[in-house]
Short mmCIF file of C-alpha atoms and ligand atoms in Angstrom, two decimals:
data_model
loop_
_atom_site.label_atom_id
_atom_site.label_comp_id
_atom_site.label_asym_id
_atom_site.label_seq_id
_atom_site.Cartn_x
_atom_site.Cartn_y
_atom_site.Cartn_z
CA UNK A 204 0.00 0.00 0.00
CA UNK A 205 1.41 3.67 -0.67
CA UNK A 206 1.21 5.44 2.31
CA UNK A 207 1.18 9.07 0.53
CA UNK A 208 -1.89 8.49 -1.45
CA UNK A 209 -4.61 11.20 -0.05
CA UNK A 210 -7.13 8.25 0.08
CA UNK A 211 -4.75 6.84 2.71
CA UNK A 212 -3.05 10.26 4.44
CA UNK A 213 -6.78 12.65 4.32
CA UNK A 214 -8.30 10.83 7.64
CA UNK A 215 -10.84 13.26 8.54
CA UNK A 216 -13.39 15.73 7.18
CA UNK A 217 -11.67 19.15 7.03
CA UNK A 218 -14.31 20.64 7.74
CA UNK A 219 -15.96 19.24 11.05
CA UNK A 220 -13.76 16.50 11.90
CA UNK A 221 -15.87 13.87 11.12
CA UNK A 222 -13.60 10.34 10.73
CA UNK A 223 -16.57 9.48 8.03
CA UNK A 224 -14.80 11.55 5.39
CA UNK A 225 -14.91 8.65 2.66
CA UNK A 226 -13.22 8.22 -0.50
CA UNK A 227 -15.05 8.18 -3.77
CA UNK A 228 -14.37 6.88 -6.90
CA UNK A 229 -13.62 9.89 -9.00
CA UNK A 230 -10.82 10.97 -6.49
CA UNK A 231 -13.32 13.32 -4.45
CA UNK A 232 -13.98 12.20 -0.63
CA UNK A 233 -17.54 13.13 0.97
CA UNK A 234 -18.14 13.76 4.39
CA UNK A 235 -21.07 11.48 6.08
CA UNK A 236 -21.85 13.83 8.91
CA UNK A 237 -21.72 17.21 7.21
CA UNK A 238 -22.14 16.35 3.19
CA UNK A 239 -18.73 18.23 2.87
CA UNK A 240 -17.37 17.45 -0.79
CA UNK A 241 -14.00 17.59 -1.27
CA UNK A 242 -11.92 16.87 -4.61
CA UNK A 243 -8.16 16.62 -4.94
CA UNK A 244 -7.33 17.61 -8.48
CA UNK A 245 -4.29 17.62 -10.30
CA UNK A 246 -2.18 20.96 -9.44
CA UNK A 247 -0.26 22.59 -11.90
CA UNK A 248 3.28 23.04 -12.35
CA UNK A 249 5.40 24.34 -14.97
CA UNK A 250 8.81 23.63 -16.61
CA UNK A 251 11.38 25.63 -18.59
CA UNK A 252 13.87 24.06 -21.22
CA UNK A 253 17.03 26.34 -21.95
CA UNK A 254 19.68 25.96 -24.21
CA UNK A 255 22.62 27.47 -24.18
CA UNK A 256 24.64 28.36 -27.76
CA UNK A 257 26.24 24.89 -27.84
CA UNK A 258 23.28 23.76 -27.72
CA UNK A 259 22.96 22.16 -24.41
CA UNK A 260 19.91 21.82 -22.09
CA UNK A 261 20.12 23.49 -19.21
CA UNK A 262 19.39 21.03 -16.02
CA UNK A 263 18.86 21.91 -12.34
CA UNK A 264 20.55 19.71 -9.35
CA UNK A 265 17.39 19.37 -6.55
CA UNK A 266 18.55 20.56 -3.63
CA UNK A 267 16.24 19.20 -1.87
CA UNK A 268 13.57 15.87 -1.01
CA UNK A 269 11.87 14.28 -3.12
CA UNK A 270 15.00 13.57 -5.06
CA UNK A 271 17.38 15.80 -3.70
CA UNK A 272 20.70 15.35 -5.63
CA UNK A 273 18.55 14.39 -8.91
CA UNK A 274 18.49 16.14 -12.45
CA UNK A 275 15.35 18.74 -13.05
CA UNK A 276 14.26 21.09 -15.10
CA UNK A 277 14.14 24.72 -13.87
CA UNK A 278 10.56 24.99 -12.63
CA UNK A 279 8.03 24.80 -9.83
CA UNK A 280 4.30 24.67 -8.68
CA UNK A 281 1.84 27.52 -10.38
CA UNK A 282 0.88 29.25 -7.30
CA UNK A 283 -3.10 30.62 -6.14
CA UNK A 284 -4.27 33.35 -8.83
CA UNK A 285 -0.84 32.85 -10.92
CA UNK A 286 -0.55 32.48 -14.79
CA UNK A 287 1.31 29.46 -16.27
CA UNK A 288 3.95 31.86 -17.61
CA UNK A 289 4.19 34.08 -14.62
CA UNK A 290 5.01 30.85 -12.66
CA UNK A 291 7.40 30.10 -15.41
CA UNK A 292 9.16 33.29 -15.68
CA UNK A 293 9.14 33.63 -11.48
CA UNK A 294 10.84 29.79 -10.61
CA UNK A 295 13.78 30.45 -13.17
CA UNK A 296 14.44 33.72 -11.71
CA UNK A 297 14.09 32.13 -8.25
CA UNK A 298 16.32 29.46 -9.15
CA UNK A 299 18.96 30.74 -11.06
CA UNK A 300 18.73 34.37 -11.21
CA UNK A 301 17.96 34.16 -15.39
CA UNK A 302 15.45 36.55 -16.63
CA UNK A 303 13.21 34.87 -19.50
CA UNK A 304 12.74 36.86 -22.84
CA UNK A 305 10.39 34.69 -24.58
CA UNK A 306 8.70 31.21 -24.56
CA UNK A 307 5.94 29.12 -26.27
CA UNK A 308 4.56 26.40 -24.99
CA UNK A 309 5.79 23.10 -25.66
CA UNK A 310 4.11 19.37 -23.91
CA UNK A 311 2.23 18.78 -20.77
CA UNK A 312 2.79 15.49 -18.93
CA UNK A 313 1.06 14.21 -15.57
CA UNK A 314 3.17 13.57 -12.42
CA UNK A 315 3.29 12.42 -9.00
CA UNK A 316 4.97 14.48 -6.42
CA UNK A 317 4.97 13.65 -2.90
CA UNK A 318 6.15 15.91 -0.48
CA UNK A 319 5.69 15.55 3.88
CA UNK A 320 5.14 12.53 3.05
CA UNK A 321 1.41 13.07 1.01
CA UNK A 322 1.08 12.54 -2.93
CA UNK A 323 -0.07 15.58 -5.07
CA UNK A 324 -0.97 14.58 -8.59
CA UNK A 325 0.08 17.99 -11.23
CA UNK A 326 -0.37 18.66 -14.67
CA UNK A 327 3.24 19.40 -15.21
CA UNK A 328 3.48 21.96 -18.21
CA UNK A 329 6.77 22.50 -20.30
CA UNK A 330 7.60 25.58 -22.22
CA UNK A 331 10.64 26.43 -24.52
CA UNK A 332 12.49 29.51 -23.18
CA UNK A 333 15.26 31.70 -24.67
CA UNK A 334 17.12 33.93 -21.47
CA UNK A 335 18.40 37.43 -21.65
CA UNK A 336 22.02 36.06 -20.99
CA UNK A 337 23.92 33.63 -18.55
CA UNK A 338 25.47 36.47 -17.14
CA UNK A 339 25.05 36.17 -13.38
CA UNK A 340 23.59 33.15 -13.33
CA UNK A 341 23.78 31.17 -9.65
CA UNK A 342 21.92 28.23 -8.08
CA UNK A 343 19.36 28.94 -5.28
CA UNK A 344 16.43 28.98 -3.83
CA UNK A 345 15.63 24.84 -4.03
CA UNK A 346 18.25 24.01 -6.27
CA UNK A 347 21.92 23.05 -5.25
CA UNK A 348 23.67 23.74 -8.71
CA UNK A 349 23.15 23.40 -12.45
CA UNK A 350 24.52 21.88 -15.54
CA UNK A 351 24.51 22.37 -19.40
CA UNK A 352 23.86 18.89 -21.13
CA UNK A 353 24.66 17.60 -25.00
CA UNK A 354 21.44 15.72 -26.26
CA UNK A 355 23.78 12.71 -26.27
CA UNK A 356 25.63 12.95 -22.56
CA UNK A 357 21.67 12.59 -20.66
CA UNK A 358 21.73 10.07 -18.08
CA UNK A 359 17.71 9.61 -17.96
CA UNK A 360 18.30 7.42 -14.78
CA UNK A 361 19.37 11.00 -13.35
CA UNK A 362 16.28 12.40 -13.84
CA UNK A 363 13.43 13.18 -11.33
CA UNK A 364 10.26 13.00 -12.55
CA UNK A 365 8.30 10.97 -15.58
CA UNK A 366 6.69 14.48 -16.66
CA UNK A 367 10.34 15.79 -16.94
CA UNK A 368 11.96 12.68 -18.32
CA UNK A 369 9.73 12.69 -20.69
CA UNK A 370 9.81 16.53 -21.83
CA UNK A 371 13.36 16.60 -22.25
CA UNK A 372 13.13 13.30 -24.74
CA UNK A 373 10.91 15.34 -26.61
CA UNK A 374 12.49 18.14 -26.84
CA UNK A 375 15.55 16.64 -27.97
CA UNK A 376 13.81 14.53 -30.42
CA UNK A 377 12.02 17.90 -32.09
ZN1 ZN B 644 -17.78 16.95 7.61
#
């Protein structure tokens, strides 16, 4: 059994605090005491893929859990009354410092990502992104470094994420 599914981690009606808070099959749980109706949907989160003049993609280190250490692409959850592209344009300059010129959107994948130990399902959305310049540039925020990687040096092992796996195959395969 997976432990950070919100069938198994979402105990109680948020509500009133009813324990008859039951799961349903289309992902939404209903209360029995108060009628509550609660659905977890997918959350959105977005993705940038850079490329330096040589060509290379530009890949995040995490710096931190869920798979802290791992490749990533520069990127992070679309927050409450947020576009898409003001997400995107806000995690790369949170992240590395890079200021993004222009962009067009590229593939949308779904992912799992479980963090304090609960699952959230997103709608991970990738754009194509060209950057001022590199000038500057510096890991931070929730990142630990970066690197600049020929279409033939990726080590998919090394990557977190289906969604992003699967955006940077693409990508390289356009
Ligand atoms: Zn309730």
């Amino acid at each position: 059994m997976d432990r950070t599914e919100p069938n198994i981690v979402i105990r109680y009606c948020p509500r009133c605090g009813s324990p008859h808070f039951l799961p349903q099959k289309d992902h939404s749980f209903k209360c029995g005491s108060c009628e509550f109706h609660f659905f977890t949907n997918s959350a959105a989160a977005v993705a940038a893929l850079i490329i330096n003049e040589k060509k290379e993609l530009l890949l995040t280190v995490r710096g931190i859990e869920p798979d802290k250490g791992m490749l990533d692409l520069p990127g992070g959850f679309v927050e409450r009354n947020e576009s898409a592209e003001e997400a995107l344009i806000r995690e790369v300059r949170e992240e590395l410092g890079l200021e993004i010129e222009d962009y067009r959107y590229f593939v949308s994948y779904p992912n799992e990502y479980v963090f304090s130990g609960f699952k959230v399902y997103t709608t991970d959305l990738a754009f194509i992104c060209t950057v001022r310049d590199f000038q500057g540039m510096k890991a931070q925020d929730d990142i630990s470094s970066f690197v600049f990687i020929k279409k033939e040096d990726v080590d998919y092992s090394k990557i977190s994420g289906k969604s992003i796996r699967r955006m940077v195959q693409d990508f390289f395969n356009s």
